[in-house]
Coordinates of C-alpha atoms in Angstrom, one line a residue:
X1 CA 0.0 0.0 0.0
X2 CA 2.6 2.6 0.9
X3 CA 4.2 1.7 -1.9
X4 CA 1.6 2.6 -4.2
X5 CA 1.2 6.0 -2.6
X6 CA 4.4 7.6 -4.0
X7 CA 3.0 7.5 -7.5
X8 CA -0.3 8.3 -7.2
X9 CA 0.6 11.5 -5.6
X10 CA 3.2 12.2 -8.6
X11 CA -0.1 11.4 -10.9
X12 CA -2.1 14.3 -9.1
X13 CA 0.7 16.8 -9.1
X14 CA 1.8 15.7 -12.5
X15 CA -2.3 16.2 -13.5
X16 CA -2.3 19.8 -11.5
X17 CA 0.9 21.0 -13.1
X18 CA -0.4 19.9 -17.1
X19 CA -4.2 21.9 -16.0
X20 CA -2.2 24.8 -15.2
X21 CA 0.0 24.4 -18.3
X22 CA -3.1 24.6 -20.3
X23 CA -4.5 27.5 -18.8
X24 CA -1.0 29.4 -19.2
X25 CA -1.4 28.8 -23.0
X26 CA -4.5 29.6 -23.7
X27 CA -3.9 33.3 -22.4
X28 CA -0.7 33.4 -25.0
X29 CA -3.3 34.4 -27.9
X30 CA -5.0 36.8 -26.3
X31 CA -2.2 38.3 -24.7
X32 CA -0.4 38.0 -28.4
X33 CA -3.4 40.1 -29.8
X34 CA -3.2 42.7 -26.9
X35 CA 0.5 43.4 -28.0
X36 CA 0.7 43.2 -31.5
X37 CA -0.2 46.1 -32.2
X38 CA 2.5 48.1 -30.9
X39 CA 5.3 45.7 -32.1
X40 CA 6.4 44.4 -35.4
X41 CA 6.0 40.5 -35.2
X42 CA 8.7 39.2 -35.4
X43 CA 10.6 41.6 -32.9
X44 CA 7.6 41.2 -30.1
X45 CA 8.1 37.4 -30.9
X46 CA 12.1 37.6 -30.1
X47 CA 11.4 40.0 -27.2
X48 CA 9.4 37.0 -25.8
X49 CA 11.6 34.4 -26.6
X50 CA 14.8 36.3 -24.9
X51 CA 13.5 37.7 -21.9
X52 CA 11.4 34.1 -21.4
X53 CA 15.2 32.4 -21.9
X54 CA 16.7 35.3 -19.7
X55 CA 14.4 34.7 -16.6
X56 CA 14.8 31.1 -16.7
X57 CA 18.5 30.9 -17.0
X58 CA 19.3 33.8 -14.6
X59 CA 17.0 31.0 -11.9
X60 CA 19.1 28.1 -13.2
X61 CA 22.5 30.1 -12.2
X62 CA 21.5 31.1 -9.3
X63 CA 20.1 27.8 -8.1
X64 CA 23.6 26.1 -9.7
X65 CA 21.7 23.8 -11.9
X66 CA 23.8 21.4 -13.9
X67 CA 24.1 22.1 -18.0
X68 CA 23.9 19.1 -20.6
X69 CA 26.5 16.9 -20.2
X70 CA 26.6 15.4 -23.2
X71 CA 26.7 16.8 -27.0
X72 CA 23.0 14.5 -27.6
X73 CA 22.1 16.5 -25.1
X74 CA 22.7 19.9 -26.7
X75 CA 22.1 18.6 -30.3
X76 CA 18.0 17.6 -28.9
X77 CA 17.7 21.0 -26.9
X78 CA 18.5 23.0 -29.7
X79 CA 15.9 21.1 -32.1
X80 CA 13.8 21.7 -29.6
X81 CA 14.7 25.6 -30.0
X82 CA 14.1 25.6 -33.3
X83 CA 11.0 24.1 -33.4
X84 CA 8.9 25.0 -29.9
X85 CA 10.5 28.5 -30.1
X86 CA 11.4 29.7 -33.8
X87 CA 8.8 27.7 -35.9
X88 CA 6.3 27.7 -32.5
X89 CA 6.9 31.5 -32.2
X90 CA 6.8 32.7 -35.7
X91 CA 3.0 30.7 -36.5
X92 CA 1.4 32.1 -33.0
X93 CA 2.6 35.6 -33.9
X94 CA 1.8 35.8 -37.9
X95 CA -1.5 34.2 -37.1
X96 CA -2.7 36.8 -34.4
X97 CA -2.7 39.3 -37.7
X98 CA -5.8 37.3 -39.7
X99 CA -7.4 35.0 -36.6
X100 CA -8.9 35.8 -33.6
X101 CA -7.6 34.7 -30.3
X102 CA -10.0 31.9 -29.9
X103 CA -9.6 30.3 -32.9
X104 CA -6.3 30.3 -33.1
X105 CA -5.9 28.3 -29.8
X106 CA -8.2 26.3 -31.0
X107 CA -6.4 25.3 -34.2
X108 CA -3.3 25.1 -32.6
X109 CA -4.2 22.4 -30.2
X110 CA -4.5 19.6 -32.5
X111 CA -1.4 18.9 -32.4
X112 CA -2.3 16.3 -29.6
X113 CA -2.8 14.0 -33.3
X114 CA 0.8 15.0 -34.9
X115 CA 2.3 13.9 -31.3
X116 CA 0.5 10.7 -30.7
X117 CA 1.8 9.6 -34.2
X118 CA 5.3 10.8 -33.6
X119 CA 5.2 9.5 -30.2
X120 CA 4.6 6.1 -32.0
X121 CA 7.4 5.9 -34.3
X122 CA 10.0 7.8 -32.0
X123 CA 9.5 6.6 -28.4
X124 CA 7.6 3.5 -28.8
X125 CA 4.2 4.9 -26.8
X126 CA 1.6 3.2 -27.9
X127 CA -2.3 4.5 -27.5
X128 CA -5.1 2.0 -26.6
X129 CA -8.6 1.2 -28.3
X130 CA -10.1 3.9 -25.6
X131 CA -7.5 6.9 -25.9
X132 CA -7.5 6.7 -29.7
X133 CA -11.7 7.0 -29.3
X134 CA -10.4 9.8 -27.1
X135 CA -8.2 11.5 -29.8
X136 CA -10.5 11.5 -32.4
X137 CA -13.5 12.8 -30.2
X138 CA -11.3 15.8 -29.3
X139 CA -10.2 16.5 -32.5
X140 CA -13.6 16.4 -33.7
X141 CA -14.4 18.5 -31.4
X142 CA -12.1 20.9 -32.7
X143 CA -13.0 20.9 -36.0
X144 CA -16.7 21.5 -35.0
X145 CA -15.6 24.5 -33.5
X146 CA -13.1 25.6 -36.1
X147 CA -14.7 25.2 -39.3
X148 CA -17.9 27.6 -39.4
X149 CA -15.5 30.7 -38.7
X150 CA -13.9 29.7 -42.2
X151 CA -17.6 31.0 -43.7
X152 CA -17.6 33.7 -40.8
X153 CA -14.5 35.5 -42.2
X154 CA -12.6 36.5 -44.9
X155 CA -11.8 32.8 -46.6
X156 CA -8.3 33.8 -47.8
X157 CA -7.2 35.3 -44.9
X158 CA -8.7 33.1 -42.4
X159 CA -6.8 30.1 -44.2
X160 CA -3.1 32.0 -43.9
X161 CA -3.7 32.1 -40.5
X162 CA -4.4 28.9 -40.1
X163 CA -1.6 28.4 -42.3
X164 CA 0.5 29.9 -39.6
X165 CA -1.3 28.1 -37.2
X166 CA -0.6 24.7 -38.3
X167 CA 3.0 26.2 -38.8
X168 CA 3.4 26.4 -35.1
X169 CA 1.5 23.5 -33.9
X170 CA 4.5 21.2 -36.1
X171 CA 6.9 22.9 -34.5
X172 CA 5.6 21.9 -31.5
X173 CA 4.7 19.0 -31.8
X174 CA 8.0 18.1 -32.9
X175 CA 9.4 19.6 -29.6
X176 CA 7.3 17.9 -27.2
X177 CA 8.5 14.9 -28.4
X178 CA 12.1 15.6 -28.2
X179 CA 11.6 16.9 -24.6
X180 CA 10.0 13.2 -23.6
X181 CA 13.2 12.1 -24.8
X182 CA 15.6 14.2 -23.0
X183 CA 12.9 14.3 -19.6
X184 CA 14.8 13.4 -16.2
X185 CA 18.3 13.2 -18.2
X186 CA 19.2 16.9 -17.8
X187 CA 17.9 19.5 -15.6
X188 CA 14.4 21.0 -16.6
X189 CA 15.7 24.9 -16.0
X190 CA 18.4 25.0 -17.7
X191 CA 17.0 22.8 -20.4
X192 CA 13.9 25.0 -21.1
X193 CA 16.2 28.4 -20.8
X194 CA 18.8 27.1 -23.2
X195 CA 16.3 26.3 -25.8
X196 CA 14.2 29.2 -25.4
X197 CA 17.2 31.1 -25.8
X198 CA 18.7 29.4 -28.6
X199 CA 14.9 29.2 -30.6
X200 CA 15.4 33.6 -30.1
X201 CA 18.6 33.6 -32.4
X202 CA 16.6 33.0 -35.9
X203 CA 13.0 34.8 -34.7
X204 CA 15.9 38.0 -33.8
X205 CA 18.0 37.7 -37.0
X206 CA 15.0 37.7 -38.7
X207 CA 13.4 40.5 -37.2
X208 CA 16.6 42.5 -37.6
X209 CA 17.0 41.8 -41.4
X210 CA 13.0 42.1 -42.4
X211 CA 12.0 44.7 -39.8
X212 CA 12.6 47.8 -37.8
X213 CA 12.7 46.5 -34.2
X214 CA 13.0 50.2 -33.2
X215 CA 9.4 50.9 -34.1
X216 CA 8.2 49.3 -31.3
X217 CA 5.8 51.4 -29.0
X218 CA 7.0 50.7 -25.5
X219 CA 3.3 51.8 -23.8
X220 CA 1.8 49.9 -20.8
X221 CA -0.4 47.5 -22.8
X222 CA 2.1 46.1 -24.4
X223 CA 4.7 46.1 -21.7
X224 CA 2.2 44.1 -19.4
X225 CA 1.3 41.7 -22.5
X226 CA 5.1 41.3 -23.2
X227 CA 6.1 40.2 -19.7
X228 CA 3.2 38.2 -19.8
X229 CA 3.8 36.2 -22.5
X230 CA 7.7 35.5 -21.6
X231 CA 7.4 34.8 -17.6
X232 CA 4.0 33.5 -17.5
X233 CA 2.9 32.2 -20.8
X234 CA 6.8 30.9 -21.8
X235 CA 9.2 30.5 -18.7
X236 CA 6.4 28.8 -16.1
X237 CA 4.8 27.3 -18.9
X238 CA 7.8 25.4 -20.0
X239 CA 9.1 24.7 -16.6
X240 CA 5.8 23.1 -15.6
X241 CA 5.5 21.3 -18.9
X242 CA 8.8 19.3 -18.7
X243 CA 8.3 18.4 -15.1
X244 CA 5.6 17.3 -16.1
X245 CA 6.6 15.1 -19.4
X246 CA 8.9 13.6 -16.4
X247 CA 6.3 11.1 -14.8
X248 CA 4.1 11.3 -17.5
X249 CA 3.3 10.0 -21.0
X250 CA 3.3 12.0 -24.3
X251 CA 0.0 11.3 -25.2
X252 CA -1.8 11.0 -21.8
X253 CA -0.1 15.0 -21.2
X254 CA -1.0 16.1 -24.5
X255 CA -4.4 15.3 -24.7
X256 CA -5.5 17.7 -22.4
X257 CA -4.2 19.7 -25.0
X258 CA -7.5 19.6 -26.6
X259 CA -8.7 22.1 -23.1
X260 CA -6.7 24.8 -24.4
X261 CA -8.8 25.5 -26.7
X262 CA -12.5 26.2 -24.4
X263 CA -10.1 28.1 -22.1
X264 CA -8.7 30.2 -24.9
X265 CA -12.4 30.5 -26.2
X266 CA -13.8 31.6 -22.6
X267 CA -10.8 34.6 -22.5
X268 CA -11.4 35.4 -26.4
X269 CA -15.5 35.9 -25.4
X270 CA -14.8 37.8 -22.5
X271 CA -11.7 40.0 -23.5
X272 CA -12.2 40.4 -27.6
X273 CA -15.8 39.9 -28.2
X274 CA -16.1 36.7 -29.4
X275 CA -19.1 34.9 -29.8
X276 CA -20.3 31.5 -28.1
X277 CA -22.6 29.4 -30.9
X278 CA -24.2 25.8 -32.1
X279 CA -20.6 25.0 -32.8
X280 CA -19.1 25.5 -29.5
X281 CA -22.2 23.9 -27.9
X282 CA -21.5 20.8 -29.9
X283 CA -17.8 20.7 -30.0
X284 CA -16.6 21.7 -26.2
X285 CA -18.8 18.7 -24.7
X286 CA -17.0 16.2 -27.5
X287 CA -13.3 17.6 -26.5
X288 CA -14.3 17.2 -22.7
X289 CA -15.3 14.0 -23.5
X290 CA -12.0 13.1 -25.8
X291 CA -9.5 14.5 -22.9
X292 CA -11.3 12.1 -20.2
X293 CA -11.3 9.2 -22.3
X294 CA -7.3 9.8 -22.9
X295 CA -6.3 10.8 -19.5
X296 CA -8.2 7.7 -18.1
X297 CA -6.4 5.7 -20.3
X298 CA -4.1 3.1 -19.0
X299 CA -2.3 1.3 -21.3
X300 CA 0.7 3.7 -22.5
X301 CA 1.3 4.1 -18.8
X302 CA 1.9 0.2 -18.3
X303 CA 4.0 -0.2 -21.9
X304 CA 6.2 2.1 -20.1
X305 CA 6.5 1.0 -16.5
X306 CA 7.0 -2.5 -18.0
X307 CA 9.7 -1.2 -20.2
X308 CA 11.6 0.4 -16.8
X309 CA 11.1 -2.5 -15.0
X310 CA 12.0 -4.4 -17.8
X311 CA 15.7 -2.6 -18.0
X312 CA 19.0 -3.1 -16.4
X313 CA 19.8 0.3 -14.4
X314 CA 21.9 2.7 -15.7

């Protein structure tokens, strides 16, 4: 009995910290939209990557965390740069111009479907008969909600943002699977502040070569969306996101991906004016369902506790 106790308390913490990684999230498109008006893109996009990096590395020194030991190591962090950071960044951004906040955290978050297929083929996770149901539910879901603003909106703008949307959600998608692989093998601070930091050098070159980074307006609004993108919406977010990946599977974490979306949706009504219809009657019930049906299920969890058991130690 005692024995068991140990990891069911790592399940609820693990469960609290992925809830709260979701919430953090789904305020990054609305806090995008806030700013972007007072920034080229690009240059608010490397602002939030450095500081983010900044803030998480100047905690790492102080608290004398380890770096990578190994050149695998560095090689996977800075993938994980390019594409959580520089490919992650650049979509979120470019999209905010031609989608609202709502939709585009809607659209982001299928990348729950990318990861459980690249989870397959890269870590060996495998996703039962009920978590599959699960998936496709939530990304039904999704698309319920996602599809009528395509006759809402302007057609050919609406699909470049979703264009930069889908952008993002590879890069990320990509990432998250390379941080399962690197999880409890190098320290989660330094990890996340290295890769932020590194994901910043192409979003800054680029800004510096394609924009004026000295236009940007330096009022309160965007100063107070700007810091709350990097420390709240980028530094925690990370943190919290690879502790979490540390006792938990790709696929279980990820689903409640697909919760991202209602929260962004709630903000987007009550902050920007968005509207709550049919579609979002029909399609937040079917995600709700999708995330339970995933998070309940078991058999990813016992592939990989079989496999560690399984293993000679280190």
């Amino acid at each position: 009995m005692d024995s068991d106790q140990p990891k069911s308390s790592v399940s609820r913490i693990s469960t609290l910290q992925i809830l709260v990684v979701m919430v953090l999230w789904a305020s990054c498109f609305p806090l995008i939209t806030a700013g972007i008006g007072f920034s080229p893109h690009l240059t608010f996009a490397a602002l939030r990557a450095v500081i983010a990096g900044a803030a998480l590395m100047i905690l790492a020194a102080a608290l004398r965390r380890p770096l990578p030991a190994t050149g695998r190591d560095w090689a996977i962090i800075t993938f994980i740069g390019l594409g959580a950071t520089s490919l992650g960044f650049l979509g979120m951004f470019h999209a905010a111009e031609f989608v609202t906040p709502g939709v585009a955290t809607v659209v982001a978050n299928t990348q729950p479907l990318m990861a459980a297929f690249l989870a397959a083929l890269m870590l060996g996770e495998t996703v039962s008969v009920r978590g599959k149901l699960g998936l496709l539910l939530g990304f039904v879901g999704i698309v319920v909600i996602a599809v009528p603003q395509f006759f809402l909106t302007g057609g050919e703008t609406y699909a470049l943002g979703i264009a930069y949307i889908l952008l993002a959600a590879v890069g990320i998608t990509i990432s998250n699977v390379l941080i399962k692989k690197i999880a409890g093998k190098v320290d989660v601070l330094m990890a996340m502040g290295l890769q932020t930091l590194i994901g910043s050098i192409p979003l800054g070159a680029a800004a510096w070569y394609l924009e004026d980074p000295a236009s940007v307006q330096w009022t309160p609004a965007f100063v107070a969306s700007l810091l709350g993108l990097s420390i709240f919406g980028t530094a925690l977010a990370y943190y919290l996101w690879f502790s979490a990946l540390e006792h938990t599977p790709l696929n279980r974490a990820n689903a409640f991906a697909f919760l991202v979306p209602i929260f962004g949706i709630l903000l987007g009504m009550t902050f920007f004016d968005e509207t709550f219809g049919w579609a979002h009657f029909i399609g937040i019930p079917l995600t709700i369902v999708g995330v339970t049906l995933v998070s309940r299920s078991g058999d990813t969890l016992s592939l990989n506790r079989h496999r560690a058991a399984s293993s000679p130690a280190d």
